[in-house]
Coordinates of C-alpha atoms in Angstrom, one line a residue:
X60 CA 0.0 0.0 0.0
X61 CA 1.3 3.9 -0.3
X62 CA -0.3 5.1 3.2
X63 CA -0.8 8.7 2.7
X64 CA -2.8 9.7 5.5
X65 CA -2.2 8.7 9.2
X66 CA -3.5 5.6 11.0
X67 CA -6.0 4.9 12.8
X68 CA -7.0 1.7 15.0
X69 CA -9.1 0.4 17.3
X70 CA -10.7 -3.1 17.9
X71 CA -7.4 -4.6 16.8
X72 CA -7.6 -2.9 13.1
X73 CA -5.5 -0.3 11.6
X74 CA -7.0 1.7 9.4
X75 CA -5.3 4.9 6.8
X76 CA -6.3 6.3 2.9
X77 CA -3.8 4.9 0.5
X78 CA -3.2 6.2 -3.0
X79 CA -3.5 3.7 -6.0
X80 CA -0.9 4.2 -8.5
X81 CA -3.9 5.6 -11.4
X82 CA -4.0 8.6 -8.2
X83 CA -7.4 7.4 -7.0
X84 CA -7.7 6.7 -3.1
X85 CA -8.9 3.9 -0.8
X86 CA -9.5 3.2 2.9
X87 CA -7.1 0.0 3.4
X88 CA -7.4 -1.9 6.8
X89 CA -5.2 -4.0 8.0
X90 CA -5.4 -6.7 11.1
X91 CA -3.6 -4.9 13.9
X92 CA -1.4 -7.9 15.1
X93 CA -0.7 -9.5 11.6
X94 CA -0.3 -6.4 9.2
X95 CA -2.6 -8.8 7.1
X96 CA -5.3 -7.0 4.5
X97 CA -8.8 -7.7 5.6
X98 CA -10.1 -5.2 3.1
X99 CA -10.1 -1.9 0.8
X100 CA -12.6 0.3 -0.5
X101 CA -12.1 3.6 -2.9
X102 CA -12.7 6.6 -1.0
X103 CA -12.2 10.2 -2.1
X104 CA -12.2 13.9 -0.4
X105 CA -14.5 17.0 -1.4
X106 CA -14.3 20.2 0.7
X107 CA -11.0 19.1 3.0
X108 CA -8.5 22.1 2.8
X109 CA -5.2 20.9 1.2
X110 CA -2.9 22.3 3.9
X111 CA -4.8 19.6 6.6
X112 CA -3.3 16.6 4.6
X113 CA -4.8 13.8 3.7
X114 CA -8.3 12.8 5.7
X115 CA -8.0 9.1 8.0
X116 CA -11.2 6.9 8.0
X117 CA -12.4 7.0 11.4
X118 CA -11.8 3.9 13.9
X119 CA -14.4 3.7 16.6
X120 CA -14.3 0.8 19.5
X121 CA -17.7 -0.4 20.0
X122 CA -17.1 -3.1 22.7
X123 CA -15.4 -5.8 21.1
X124 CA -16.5 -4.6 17.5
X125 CA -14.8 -2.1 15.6
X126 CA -16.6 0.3 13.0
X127 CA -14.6 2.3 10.2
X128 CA -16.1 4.9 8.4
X129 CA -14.7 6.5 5.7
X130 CA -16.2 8.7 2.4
X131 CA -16.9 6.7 -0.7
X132 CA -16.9 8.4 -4.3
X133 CA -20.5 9.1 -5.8
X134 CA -20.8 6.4 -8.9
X135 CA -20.1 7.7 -12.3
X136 CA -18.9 10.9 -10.6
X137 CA -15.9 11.1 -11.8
X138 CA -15.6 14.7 -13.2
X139 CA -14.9 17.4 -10.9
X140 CA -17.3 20.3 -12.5
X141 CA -20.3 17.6 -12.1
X142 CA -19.4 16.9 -8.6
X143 CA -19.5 20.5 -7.6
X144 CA -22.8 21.4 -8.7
X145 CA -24.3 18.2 -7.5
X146 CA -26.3 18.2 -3.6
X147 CA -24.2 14.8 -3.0
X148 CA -20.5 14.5 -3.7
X149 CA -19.4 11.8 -1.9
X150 CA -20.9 8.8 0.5
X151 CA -20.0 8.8 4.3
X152 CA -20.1 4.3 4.7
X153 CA -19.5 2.7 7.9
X154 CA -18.4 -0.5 7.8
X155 CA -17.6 -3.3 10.3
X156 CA -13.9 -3.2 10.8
X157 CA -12.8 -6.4 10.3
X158 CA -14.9 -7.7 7.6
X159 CA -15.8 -4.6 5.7
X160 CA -19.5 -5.4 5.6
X161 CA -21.8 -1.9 4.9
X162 CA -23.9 -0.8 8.2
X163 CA -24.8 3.1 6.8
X164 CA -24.4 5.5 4.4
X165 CA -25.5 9.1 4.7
X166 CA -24.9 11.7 1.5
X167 CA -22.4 14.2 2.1
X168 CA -21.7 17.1 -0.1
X169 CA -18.6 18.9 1.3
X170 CA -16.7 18.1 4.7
X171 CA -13.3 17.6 6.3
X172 CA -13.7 14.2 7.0
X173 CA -14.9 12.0 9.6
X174 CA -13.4 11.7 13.3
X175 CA -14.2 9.5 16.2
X176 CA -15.0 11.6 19.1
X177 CA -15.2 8.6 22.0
X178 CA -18.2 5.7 21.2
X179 CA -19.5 7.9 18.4
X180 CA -18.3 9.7 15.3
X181 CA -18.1 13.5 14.3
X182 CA -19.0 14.8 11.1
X183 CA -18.7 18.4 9.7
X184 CA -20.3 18.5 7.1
X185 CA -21.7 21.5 4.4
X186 CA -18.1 22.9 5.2
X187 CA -18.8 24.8 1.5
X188 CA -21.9 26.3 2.5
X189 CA -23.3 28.6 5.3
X190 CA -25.3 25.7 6.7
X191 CA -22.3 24.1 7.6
X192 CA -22.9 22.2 11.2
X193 CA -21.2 19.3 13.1
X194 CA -23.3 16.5 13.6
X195 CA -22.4 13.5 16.3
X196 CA -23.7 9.4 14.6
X197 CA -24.1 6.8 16.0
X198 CA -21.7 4.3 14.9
X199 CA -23.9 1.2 14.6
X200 CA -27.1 2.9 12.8
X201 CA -25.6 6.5 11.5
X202 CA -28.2 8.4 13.7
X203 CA -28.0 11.7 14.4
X204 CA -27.4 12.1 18.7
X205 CA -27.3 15.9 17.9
X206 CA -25.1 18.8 16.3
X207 CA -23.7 22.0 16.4
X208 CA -23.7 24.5 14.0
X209 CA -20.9 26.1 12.2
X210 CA -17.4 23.8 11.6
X211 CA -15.1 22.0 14.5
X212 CA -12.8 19.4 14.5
X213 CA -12.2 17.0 17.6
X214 CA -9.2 17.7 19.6
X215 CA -9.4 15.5 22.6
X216 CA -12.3 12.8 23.6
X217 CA -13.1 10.0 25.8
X218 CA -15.7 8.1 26.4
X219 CA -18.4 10.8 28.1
X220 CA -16.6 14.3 26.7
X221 CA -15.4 15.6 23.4
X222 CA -13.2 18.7 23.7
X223 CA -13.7 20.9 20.0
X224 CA -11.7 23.5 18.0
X225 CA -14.9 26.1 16.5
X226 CA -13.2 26.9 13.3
X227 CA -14.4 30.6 13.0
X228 CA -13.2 34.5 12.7
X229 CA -13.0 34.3 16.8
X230 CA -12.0 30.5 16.9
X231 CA -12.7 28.8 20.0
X232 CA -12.2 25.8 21.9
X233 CA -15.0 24.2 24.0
X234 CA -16.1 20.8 25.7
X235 CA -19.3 19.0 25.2
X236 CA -21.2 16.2 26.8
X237 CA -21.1 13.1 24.2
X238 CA -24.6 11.8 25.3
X239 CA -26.4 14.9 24.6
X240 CA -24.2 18.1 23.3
X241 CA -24.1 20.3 26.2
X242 CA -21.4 22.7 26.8
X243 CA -19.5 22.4 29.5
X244 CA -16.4 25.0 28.9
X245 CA -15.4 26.8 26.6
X246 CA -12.0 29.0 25.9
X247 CA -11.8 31.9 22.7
X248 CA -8.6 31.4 21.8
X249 CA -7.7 34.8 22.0
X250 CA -8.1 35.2 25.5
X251 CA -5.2 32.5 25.8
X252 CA -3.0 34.5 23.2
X253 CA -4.3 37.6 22.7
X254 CA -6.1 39.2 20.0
X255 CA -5.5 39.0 16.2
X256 CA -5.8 34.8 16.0
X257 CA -6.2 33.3 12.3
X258 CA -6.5 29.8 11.5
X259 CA -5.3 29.9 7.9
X260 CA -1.6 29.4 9.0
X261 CA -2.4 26.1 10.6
X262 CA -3.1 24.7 14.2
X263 CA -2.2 21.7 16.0
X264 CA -3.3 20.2 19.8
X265 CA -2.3 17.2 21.7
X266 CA -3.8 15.8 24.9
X267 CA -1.6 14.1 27.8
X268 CA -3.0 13.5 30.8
X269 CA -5.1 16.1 32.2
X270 CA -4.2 18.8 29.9
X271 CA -4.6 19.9 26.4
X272 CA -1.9 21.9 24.5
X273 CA -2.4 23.7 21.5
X274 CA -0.9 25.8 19.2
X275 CA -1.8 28.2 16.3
X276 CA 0.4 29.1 13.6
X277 CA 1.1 32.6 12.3
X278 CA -0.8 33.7 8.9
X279 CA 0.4 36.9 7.4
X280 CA -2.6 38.3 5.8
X281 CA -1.4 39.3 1.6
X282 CA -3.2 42.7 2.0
X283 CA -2.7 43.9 5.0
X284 CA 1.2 42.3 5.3
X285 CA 0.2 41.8 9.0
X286 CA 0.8 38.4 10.9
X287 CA -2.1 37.4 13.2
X288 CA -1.2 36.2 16.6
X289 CA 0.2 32.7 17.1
X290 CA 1.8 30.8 20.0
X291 CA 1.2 27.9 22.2
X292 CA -1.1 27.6 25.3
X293 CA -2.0 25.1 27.3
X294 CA -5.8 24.1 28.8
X295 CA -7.2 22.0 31.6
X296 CA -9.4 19.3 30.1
X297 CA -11.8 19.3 33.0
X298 CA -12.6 22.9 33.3
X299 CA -11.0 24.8 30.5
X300 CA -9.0 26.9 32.5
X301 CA -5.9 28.0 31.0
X302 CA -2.7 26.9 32.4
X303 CA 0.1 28.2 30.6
X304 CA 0.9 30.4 27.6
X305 CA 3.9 30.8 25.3
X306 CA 2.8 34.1 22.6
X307 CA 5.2 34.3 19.8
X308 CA 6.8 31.2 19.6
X309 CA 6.5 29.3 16.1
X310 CA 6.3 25.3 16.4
X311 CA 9.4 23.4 14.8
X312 CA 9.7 20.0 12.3
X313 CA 10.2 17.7 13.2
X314 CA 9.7 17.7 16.5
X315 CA 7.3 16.1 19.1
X316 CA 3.3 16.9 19.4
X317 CA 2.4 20.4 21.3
X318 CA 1.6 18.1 24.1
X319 CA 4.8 16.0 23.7
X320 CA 8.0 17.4 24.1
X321 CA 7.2 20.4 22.0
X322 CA 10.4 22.4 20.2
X323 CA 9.8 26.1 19.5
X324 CA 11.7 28.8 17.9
X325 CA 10.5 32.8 19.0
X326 CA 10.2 35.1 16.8
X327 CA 10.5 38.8 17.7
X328 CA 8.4 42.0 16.9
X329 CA 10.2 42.4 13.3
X330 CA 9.7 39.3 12.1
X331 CA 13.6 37.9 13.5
X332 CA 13.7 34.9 14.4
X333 CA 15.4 33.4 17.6
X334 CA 17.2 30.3 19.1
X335 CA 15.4 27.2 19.8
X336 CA 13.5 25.9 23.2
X337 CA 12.1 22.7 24.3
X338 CA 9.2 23.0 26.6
X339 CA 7.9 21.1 29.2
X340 CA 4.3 20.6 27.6
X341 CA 3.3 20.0 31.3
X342 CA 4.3 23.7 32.4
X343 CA 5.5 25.3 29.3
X344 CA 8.3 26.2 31.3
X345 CA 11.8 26.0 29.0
X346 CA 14.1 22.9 29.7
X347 CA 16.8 23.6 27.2
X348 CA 17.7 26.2 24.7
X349 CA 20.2 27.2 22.2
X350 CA 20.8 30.8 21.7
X351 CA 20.9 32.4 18.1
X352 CA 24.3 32.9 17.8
X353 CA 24.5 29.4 18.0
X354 CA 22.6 28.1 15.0
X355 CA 24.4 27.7 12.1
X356 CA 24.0 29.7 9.0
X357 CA 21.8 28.1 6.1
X358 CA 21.2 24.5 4.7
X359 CA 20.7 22.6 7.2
X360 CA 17.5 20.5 8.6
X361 CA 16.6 19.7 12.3
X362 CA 17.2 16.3 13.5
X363 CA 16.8 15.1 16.9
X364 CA 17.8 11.6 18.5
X365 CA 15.0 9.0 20.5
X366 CA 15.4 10.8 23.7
X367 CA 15.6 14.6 22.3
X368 CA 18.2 15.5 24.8
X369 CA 20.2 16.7 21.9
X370 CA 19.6 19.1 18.9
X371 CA 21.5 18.6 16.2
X372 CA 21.7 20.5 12.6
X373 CA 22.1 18.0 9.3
X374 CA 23.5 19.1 6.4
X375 CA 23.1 16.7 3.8
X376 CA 26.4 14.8 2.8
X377 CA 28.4 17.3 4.8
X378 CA 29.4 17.4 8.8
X379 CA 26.4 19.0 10.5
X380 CA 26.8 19.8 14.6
X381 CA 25.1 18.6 17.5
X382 CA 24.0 21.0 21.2
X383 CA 23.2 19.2 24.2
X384 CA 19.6 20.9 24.7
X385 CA 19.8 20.8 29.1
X386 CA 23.3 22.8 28.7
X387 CA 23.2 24.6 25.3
X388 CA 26.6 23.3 25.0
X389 CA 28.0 22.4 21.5
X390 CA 28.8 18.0 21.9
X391 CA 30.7 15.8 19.7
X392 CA 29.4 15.3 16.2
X393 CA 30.9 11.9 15.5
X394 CA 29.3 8.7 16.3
X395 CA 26.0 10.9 16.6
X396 CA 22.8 10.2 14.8
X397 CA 19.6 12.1 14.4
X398 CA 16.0 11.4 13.2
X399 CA 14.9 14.1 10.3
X400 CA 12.7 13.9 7.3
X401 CA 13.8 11.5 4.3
X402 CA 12.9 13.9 1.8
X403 CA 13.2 17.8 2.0
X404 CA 11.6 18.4 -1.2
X405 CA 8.1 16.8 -1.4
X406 CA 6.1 16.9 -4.1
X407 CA 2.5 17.2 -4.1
X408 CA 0.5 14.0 -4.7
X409 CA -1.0 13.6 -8.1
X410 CA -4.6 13.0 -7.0
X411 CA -6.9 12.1 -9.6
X412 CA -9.8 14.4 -10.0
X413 CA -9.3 16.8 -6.6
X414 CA -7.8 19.7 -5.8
X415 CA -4.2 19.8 -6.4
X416 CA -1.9 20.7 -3.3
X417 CA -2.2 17.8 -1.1
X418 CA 0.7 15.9 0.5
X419 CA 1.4 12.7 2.2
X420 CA 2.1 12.4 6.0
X421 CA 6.2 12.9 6.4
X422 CA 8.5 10.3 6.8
X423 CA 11.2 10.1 9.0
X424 CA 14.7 8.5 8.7
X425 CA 18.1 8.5 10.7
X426 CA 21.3 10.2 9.5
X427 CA 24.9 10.1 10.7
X428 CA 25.2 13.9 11.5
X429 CA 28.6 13.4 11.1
X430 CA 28.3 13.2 7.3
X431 CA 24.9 13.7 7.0
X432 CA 24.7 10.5 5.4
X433 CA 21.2 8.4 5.8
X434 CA 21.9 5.1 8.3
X435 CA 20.1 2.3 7.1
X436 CA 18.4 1.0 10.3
X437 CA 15.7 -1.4 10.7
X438 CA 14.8 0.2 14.0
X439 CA 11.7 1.9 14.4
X440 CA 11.5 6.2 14.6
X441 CA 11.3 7.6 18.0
X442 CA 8.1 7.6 19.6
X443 CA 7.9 11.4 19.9
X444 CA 6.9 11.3 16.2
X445 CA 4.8 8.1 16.0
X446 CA 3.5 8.1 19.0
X447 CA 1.5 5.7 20.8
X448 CA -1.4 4.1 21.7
X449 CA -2.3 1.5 24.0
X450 CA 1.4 0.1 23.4
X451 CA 0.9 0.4 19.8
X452 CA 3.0 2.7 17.1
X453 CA 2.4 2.8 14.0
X454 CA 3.9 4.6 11.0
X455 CA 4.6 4.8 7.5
X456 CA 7.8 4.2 5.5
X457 CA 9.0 7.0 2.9
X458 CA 7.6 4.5 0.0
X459 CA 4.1 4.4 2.0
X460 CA 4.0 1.6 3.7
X461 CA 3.1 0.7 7.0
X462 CA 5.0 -0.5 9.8
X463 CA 3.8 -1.2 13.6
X464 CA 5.6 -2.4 17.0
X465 CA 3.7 -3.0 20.0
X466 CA 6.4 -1.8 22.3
X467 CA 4.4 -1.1 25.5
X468 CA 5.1 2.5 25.0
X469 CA 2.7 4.5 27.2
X470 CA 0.0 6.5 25.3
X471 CA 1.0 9.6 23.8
X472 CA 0.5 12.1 21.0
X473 CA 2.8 12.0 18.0
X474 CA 4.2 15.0 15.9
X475 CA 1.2 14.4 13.4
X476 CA -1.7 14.1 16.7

């Protein structure tokens, strides 16, 4: 397969979209413990933004039984004009997990994809057209439990709360009860950072433990020149009280998930940019820094080892140089490796029939910063990019396939959420 979206799993199934080599998609699933094929199914995307990558099918734990739901292409819709004039572009089908059998279908015209928000699914859908709303399914049946209107994505859920992003001019960030939609908190996002927020430059979160971290990228607007507030911030799932705050600091890749060892760069009221700072996602407070008269001049790409204790610069073919992060002290490049991405120079994938500009999940690989030479290692990347999940990692190779360990790792965000 050539994984281009993320994984999901859940009731022993891994689940991610896959491009076919004619550039059409499909939701492949895999058997968790085997890596064995239990099914495929063409899928497609119509109203996803490019810049959020490629949508995942949704995984949702049902007991014992598993439920993936995914968007199927309308039949004979294969030309693009005809699919945007038409009421129904695509199919949302859930489908048992492991043997692919259909248990719904609803018609969708445009949306961001589907998410599992604890025993349920999310859905925003109409995402082209002012009646855009969320609406919460039930997994088994595809009934509506209830629905908000406007556009969110699920940040955080468990198995009685969903924690949302509200994707508008004021964006904010609010808790609902899964049985029946009420609010319990909810945070603008400006009152954490300030005023001035737009989404267009991006936005991550992560969850660990009992908080959730976010953080919203800069956007300089073409007219106006000016860059909206960005930053990191930190929430309290159970209340929504804001526990820390870092204004003005842009997020760095590759490095781990807000809520994960999170590596920033600030950037100063001219636009200059500073050293680099790891965080302590629980407190926000810095645990090791290199100042800017310490990073090299140009050409080189991040690259960090399992434990991130070191930051190290890689210059392709050529000796990069390595900082321990506690001491911002330069160490010994030789016999010094670092994880960075395989390929610096992407190229968009060439989807059949969608909007051009979309891009496969990273991959990552380790290089001898000594002379910035790839390693060949059959070990798997750190855990601060895949993460983990229930003792689970999964990831995909820089030819798109898929690789999992089940290392006992504890649960935790990776760089991708």
């Amino acid at each position: 397969m050539n994984a281009v979206s993320r994984a999901t799993m859940g009731a022993g199934v891994a689940a991610a979209t896959s491009m076919k080599p004619d550039g059409t998609l499909e939701t492949v699933v895999l058997d968790l413990a085997s890596g064995r094929k239990l099914w495929a199914k063409p899928t497609t995307m119509t109203g996803r933004l490019p810049g959020m990558g490629v949508q995942a099918p949704a995984t949702v734990e049902i007991g014992t039984q598993g439920v993936v739901v995914s968007l199927d292409p309308v039949a004979g819709q294969d030309d693009q004009d005809k699919a945007k004039e038409s009421k129904q572009r695509a199919t949302l089908v859930a489908r048992d997990a492991r043997t692919g059998r259909e248990l719904w279908t609803r018609p969708v015209h445009s949306t961001f994809g589907p998410q599992r928000c604890g025993p349920y699914v999310c859905l925003s859908e109409n995402t082209e057209l002012s009646s855009a709303r969320m609406v919460v399914l039930e997994p088994k049946t595809g009934k509506t439990l209830w629905r908000l209107p406007g556009i969110a994505e699920v940040e955080w859920s468990d198995r009685e709360r969903v924690v949302l992003l509200r994707l508008a001019s004021h964006p904010v960030v609010e808790a609902h009860d899964l049985k029946d939609g009420k609010t319990v908190w909810q945070l603008p996002i400006e009152q954490a950072l300030g005023p001035g927020v737009d989404l267009s430059g991006g936005w991550a979160f992560g969850a660990t433990g009992d908080k959730l971290v976010g953080y919203v990228a800069p956007y300089t607007n073409p007219q106006t020149k000016q860059t909206s507030t960005f930053g990191l911030f930190s929430v309290r799932l159970a209340n929504g009280m804001v526990d820390w705050m870092r204004p003005s600091v842009v997020r760095v890749y590759p490095s781990g998930n807000p809520a994960f060892a999170p590596v920033v760069r600030p950037v100063d009221q001219q636009g200059q940019y500073g050293g680099f700072a790891r965080l302590d996602a629980d407190t926000g407070r810095v645990v090791g820094q290199i100042t800017p008269g310490q990073v090299p001049g140009s050409g080189w790409w991040l690259a960090f080892p399992r434990d991130m204790g070191k930051l190290g610069f890689l210059k392709r073919n050529a000796a990069g140089s390595v900082f321990d992060l506690a001491t911002g002290e330069p160490t010994p490049v030789k016999g010094t490796s670092g994880w960075s991405f395989c390929v610096t120079d992407p190229k968009p994938l060439p989807l059949r029939g969608l909007t051009p500009g979309f891009y496969s999940i990273a991959a990552l690989c380790e290089f001898d910063l000594a002379s910035g030479k790839r390693i060949t290692s059959a070990s798997a990347p750190p855990a601060w990019f895949t993460g983990s999940q229930n003792g689970w990692r999964l990831w995909r190779d820089e030819k798109g396939a898929m690789h999992a360990v089940k290392d006992g790792s504890a649960t935790a965000p990776g760089m991708y959420g």
